[in-house]
Tab-separated table of C-alpha atoms and ligand atoms in Angstrom:
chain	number	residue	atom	x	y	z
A	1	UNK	CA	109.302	71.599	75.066
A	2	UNK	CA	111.943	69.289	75.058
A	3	UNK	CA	112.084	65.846	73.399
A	4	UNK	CA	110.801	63.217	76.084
A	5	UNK	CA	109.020	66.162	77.946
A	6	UNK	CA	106.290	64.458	80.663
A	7	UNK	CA	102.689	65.226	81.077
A	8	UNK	CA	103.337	67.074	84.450
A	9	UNK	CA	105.525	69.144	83.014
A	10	UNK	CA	103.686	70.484	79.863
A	11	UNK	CA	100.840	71.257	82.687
A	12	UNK	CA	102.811	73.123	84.639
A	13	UNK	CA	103.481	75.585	81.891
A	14	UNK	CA	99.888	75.226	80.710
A	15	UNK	CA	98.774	76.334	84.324
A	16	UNK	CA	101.790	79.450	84.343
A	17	UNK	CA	100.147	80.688	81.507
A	18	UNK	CA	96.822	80.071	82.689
A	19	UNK	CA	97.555	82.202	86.118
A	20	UNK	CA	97.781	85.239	83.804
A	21	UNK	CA	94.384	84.862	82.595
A	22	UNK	CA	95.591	83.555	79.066
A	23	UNK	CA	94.278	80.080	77.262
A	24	UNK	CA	97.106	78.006	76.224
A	25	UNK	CA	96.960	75.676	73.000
A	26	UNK	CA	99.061	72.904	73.301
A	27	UNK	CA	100.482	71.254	69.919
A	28	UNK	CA	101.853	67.718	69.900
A	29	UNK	CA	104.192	66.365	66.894
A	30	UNK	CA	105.831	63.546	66.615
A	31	UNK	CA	109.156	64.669	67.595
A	32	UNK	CA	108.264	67.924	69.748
A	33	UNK	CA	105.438	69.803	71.943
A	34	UNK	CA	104.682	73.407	71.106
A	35	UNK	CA	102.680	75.222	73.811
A	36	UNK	CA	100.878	78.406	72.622
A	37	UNK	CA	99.550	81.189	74.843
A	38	UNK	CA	96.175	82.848	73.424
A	39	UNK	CA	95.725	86.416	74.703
A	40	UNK	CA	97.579	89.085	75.210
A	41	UNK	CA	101.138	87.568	75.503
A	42	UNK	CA	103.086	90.817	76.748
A	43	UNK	CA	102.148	89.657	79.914
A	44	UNK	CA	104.339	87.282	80.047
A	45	UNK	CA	108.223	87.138	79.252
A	46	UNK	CA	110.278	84.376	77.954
A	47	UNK	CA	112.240	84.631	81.256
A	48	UNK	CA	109.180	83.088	83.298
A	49	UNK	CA	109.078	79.786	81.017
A	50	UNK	CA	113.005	79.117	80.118
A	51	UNK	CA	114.313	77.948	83.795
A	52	UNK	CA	110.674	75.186	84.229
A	53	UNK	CA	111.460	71.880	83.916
A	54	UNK	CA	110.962	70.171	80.236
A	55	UNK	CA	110.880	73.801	78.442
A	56	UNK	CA	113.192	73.853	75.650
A	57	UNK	CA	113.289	77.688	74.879
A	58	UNK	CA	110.445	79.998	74.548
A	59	UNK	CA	109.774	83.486	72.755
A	60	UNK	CA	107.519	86.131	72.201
A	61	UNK	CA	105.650	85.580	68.434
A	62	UNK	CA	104.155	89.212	68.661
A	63	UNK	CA	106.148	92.037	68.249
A	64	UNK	CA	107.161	94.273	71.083
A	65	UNK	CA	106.749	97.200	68.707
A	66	UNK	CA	103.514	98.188	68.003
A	67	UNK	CA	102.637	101.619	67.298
A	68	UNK	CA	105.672	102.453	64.898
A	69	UNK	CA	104.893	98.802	63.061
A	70	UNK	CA	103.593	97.879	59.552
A	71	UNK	CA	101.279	95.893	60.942
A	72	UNK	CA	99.682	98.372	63.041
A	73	UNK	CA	99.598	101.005	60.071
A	74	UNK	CA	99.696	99.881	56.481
A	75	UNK	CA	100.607	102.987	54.669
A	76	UNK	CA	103.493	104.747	54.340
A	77	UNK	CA	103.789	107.558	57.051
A	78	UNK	CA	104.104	110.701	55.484
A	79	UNK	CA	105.611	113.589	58.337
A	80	UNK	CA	104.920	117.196	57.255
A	81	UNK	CA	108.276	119.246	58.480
A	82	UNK	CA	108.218	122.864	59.282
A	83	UNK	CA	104.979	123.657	58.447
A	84	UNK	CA	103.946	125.303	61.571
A	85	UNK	CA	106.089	128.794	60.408
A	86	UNK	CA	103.519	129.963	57.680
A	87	UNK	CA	105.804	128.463	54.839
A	88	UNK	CA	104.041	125.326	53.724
A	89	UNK	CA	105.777	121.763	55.338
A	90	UNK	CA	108.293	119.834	53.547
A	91	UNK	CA	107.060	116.291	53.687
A	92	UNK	CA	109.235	113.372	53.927
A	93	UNK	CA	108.180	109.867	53.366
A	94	UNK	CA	106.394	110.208	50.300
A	95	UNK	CA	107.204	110.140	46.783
A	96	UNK	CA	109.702	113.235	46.553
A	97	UNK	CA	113.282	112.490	48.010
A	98	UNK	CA	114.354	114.717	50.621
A	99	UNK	CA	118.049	115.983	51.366
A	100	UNK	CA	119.275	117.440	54.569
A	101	UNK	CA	122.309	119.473	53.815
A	102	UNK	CA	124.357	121.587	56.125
A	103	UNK	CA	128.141	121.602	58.215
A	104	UNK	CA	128.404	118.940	61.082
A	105	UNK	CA	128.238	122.029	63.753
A	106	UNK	CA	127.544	125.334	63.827
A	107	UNK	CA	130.123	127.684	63.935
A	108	UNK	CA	129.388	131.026	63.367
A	109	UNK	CA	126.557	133.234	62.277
A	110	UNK	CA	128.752	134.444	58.816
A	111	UNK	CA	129.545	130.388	57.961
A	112	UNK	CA	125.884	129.227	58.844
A	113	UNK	CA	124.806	132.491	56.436
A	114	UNK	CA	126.704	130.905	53.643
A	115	UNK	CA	126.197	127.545	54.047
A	116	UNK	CA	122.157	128.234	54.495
A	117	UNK	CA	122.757	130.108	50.843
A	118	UNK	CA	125.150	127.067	49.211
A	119	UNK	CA	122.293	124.388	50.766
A	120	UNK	CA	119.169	125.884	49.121
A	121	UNK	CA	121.206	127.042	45.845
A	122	UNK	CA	121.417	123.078	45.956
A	123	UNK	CA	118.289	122.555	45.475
A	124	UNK	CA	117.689	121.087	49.166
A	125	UNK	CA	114.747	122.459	51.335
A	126	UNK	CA	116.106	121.021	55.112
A	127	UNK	CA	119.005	122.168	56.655
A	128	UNK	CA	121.336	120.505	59.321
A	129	UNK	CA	124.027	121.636	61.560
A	130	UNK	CA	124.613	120.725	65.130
A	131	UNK	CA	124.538	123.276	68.086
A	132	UNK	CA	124.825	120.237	70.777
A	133	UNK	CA	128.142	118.387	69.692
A	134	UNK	CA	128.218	114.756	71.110
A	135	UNK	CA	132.224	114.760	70.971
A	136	UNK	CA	134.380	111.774	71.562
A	137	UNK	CA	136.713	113.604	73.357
A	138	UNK	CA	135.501	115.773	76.168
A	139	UNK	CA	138.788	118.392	74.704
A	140	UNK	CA	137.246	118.994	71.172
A	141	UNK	CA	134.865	121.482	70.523
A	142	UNK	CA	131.452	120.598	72.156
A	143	UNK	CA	129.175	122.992	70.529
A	144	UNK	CA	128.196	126.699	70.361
A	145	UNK	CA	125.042	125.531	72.377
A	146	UNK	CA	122.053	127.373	72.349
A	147	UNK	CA	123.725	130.666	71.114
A	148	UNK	CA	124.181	128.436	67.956
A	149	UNK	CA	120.205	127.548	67.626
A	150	UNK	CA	119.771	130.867	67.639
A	151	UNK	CA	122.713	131.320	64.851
A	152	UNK	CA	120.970	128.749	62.684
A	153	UNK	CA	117.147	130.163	63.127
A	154	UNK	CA	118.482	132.798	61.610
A	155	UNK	CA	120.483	131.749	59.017
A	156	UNK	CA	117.957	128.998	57.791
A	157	UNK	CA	114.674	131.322	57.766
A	158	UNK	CA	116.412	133.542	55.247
A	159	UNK	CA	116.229	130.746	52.789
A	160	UNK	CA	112.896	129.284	54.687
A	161	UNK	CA	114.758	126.027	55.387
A	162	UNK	CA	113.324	124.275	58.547
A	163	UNK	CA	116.294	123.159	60.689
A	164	UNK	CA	117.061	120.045	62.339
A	165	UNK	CA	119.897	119.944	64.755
A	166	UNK	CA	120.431	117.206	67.827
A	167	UNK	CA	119.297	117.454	71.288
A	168	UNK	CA	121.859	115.491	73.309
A	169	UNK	CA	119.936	116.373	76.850
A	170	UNK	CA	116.340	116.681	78.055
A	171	UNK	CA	117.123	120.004	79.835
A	172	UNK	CA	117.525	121.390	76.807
A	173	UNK	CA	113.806	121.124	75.567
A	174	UNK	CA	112.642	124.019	76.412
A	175	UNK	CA	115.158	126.003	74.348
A	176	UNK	CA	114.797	123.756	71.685
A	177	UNK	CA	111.144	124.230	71.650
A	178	UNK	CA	111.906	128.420	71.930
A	179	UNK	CA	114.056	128.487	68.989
A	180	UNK	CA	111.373	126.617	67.351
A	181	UNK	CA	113.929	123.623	66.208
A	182	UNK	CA	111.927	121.582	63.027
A	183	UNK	CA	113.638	118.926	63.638
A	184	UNK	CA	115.021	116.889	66.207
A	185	UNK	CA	117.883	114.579	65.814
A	186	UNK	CA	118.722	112.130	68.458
A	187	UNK	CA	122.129	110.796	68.015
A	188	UNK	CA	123.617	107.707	67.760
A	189	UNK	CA	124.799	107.568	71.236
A	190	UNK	CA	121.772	108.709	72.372
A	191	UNK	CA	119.632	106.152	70.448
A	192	UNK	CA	118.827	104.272	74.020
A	193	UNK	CA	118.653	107.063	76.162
A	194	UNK	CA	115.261	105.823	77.140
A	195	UNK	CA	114.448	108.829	79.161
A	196	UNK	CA	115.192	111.407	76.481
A	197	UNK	CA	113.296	109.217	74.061
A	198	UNK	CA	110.294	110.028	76.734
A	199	UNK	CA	111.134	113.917	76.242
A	200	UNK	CA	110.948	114.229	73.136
A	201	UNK	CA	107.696	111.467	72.811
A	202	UNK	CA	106.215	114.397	75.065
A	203	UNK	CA	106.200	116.568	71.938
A	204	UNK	CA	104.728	117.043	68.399
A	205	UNK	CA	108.110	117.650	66.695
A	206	UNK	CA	109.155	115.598	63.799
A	207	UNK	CA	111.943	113.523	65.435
A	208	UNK	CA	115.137	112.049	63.569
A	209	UNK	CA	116.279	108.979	65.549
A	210	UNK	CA	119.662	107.754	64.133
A	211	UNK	CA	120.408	103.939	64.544
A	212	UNK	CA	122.862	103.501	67.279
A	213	UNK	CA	126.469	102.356	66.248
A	214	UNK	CA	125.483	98.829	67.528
A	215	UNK	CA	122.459	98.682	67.608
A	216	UNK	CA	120.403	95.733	65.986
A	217	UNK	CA	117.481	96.896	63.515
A	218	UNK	CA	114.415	95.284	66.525
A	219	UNK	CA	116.547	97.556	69.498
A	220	UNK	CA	116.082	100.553	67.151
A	221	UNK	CA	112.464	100.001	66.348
A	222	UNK	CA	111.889	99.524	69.754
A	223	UNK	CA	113.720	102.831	70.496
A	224	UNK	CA	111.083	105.016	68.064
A	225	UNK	CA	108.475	102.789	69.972
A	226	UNK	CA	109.054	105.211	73.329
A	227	UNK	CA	108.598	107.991	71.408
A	228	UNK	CA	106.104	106.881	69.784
A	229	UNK	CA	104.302	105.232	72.898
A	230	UNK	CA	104.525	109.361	74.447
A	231	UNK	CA	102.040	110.483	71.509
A	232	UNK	CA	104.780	111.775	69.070
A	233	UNK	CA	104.367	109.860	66.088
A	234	UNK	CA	106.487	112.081	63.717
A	235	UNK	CA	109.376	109.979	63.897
A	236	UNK	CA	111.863	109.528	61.058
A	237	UNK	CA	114.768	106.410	61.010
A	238	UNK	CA	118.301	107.513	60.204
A	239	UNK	CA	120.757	104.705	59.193
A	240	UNK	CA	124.331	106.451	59.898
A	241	UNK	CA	126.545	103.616	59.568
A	242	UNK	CA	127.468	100.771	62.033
A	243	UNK	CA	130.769	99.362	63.932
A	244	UNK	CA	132.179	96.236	62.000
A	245	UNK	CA	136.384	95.145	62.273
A	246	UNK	CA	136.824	97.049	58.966
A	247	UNK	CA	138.880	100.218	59.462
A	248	UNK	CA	139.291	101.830	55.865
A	249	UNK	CA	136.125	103.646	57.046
A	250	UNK	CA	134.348	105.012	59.813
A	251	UNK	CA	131.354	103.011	59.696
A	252	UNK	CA	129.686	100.383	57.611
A	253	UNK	CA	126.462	101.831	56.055
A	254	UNK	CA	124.204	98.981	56.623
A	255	UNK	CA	121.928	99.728	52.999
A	256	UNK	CA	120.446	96.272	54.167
A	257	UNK	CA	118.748	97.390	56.932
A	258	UNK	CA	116.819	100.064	54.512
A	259	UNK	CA	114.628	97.067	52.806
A	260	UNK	CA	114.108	95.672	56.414
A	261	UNK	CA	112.746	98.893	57.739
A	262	UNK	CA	110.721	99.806	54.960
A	263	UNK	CA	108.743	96.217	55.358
A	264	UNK	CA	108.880	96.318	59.166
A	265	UNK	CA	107.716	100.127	59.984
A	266	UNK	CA	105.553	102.604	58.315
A	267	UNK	CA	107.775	105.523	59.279
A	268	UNK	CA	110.297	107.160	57.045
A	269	UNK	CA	114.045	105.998	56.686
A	270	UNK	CA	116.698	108.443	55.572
A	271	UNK	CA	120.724	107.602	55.786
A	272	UNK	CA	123.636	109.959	56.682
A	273	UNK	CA	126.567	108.697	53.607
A	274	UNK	CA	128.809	110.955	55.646
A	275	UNK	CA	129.248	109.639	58.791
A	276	UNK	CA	129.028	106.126	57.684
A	277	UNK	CA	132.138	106.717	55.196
A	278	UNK	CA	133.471	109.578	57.058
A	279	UNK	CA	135.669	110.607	54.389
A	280	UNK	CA	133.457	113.266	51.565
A	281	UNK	CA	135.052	111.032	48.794
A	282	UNK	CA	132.880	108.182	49.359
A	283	UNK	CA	129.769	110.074	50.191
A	284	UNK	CA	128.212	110.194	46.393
A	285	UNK	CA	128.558	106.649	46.206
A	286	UNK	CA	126.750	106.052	49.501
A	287	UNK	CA	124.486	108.298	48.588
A	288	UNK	CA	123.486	106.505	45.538
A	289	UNK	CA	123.300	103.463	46.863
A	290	UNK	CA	120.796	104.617	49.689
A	291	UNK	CA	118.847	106.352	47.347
A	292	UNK	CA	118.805	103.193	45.146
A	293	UNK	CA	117.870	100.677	47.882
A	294	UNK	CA	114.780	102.849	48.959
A	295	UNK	CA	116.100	105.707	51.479
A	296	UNK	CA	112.989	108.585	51.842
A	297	UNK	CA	115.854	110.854	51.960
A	298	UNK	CA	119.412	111.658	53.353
A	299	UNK	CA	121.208	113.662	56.018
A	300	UNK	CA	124.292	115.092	54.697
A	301	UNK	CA	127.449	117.335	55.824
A	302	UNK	CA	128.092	120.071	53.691
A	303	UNK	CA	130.714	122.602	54.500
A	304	UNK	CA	131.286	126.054	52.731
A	305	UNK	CA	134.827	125.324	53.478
A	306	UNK	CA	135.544	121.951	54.216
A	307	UNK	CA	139.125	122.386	55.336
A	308	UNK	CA	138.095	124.884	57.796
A	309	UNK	CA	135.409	122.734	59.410
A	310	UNK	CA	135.867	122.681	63.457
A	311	UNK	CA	134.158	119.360	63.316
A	312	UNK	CA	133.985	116.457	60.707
A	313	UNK	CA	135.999	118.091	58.475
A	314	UNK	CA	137.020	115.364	55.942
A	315	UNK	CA	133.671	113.908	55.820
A	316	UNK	CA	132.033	117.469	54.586
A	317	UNK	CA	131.556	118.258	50.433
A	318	UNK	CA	132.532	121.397	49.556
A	319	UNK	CA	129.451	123.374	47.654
A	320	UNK	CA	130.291	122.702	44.479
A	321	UNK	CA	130.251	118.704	45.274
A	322	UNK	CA	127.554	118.697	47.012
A	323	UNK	CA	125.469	120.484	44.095
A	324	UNK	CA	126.636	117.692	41.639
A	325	UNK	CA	125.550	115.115	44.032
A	326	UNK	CA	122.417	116.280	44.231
A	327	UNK	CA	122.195	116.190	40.575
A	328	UNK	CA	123.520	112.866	40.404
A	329	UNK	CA	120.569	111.784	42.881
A	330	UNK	CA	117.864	113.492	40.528
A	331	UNK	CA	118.560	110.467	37.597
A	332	UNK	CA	118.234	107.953	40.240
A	333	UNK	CA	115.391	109.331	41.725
A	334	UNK	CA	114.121	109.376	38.421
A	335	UNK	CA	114.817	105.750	37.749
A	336	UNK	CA	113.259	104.416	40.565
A	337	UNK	CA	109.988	107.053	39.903
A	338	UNK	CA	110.444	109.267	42.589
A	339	UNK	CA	111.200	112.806	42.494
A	340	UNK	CA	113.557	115.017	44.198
B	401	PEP	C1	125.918	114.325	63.487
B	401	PEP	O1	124.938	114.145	62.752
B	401	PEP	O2	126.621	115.336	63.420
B	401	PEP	C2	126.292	113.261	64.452
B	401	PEP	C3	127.005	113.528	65.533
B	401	PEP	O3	125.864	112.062	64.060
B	401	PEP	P1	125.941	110.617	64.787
B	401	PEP	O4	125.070	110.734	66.006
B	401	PEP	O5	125.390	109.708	63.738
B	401	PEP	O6	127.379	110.339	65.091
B	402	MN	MN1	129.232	115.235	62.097
């Protein structure tokens, strides 16, 4: 309450919270009079105090994430990818680091055949590549669409490489679901498409829910909290970069916000290097940094020939980078006493 607050009004906002069947405490200092509510305070929003007479500011003190919390869940979460096929899961969130490799998009069946080949020669055991392009311009290539999950189901079980590739629209479920997609990504523009978050809360697929280009680390976690809040619980961060004023890269990869996550949620937290940097040059550093700070794992793009990539070419590694990188990762891994 404000300084110099009167008796009538502290009981009027003792009484508001009282009409919602909570108890309120009410704390007085010397300088200043805190009033608690006791009970379950989602009922009430910050909005209903803030415009009564003698309130200085209120806020919520729990958290408006619950399910996808550390508080709610101690442990680490550890999701079990793929596993449904026959081939035993991958799991990701535990000790052992996992990389998802693969081009931006898919292209064609021949390119996805190689690059499925280049990405498990690499040691990785996820593959990405997008079928659902969430282009800037609505003149650049959008996407082989579902002809291109059915591409990459074929070119990833050769290898036994569950797939994870981004569902941009709820419509498309069902032929996500038939292709028998691992993994879902939700992009970054999609990140607060509430009712898509539903969709795929409706389901028991892992989920990949990259951090939207400005989007504060509480909006995100509420984000995973509508999936989570449908039953899905197999729900993995992706930190991909945000918007700052720089412009001698795409994105700034926020390696802060990996600490932050890993104390607030028990879910797993992976970064994309590549379209943070957006150039392949700076994606081994990136990568090493994420891995460093505490990533569970990374999304990167990997083309079989980068300068031939219909989409993100000049953030992809050719094979042979992408190989050392991953050897690069093992020593830090190693440092840090995880595996890869
Ligand atoms: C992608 O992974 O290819 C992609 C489009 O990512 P983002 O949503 O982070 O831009
Ligand atoms: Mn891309």
């Amino acid at each position: 309450m404000n300084s110099g607050v009167t008796d009538e009004q502290v009981d009027a906002v003792v009484n508001k919270i009282r009409s919602f069947g909570l108890d309120a405490n009410i704390s007085r200092g010397t300088e200043r009079t805190v009033i608690g509510a006791i009970g379950d305070e989602r009922k009430l929003e910050p909005e209903m105090f803030d415009t009564l007479p003698g309130v200085e500011y209120s806020m919520h003190i729990v958290k408006q994430y619950k399910i996808v919390s550390r508080e709610s869940h101690k442990h680490d979460s550890v999701i079990n990818i793929g596993g449904a096929r026959g081939a035993p899961g991958v799991a990701l969130g535990g000790n052992q680091i996992q990389v998802i490799g693969g081009p931006c998009s898919v292209e064609t069946q021949e390119q996805m055949d190689l690059a499925a080949q280049q990405v498990a020669a690499a040691g990785c055991r996820l593959m990405r590549g997008g079928a659902f392009k969430p282009r800037t311009s609505p003149y650049t290539f959008q996407g082989k669409g579902e002809e291109g999950l059915a591409i990459f189901r074929k070119a990833a079980d050769k290898y036994n490489l569950p797939i994870v590739t981004e569902l941009m629209d709820a419509r498309m479920l069902d032929a996500f679901l038939e292709h028998d997609v691992d993994v879902i990504q939700i992009g970054t523009r999609s990140m607060q498409n509430f009712e898509l978050l539903k969709e795929v809360g409706r389901t028991n697929k892992p989920v990949i829910l990259k951090r939207g280009m400005s989007a504060t680390i509480s909006e995100w976690l509420m984000a995973a909290e509508y999936i989570a809040a449908g039953g899905n619980h197999n729900i993995i961060f992706c930190e991909r970069g945000i918007r700052s004023f720089e412009t001698a890269y795409r994105n700034v990869m926020d390696v802060t916000c990996i600490p932050v996550l890993k104390k607030e949620t028990h879910l797993p937290v992976i970064v994309d290097p590549s379209h943070a940097g957006g150039k392949a040059w700076m994606v081994p550093a990136l990568a090493r940094a994420a891995i460093a700070a505490g990533a569970d794992g990374l999304l990167v793009e990997m083309h079989p020939n980068p300068c031939e990539a219909w989409c993100d070419a000049d953030q992809a590694l050719n094979p042979q980078e992408f190989k050392d990188l991953m050897g690069s990762l093992k020593g830090i891994a190693q440092v840090i006493g995880r595996s890869m």
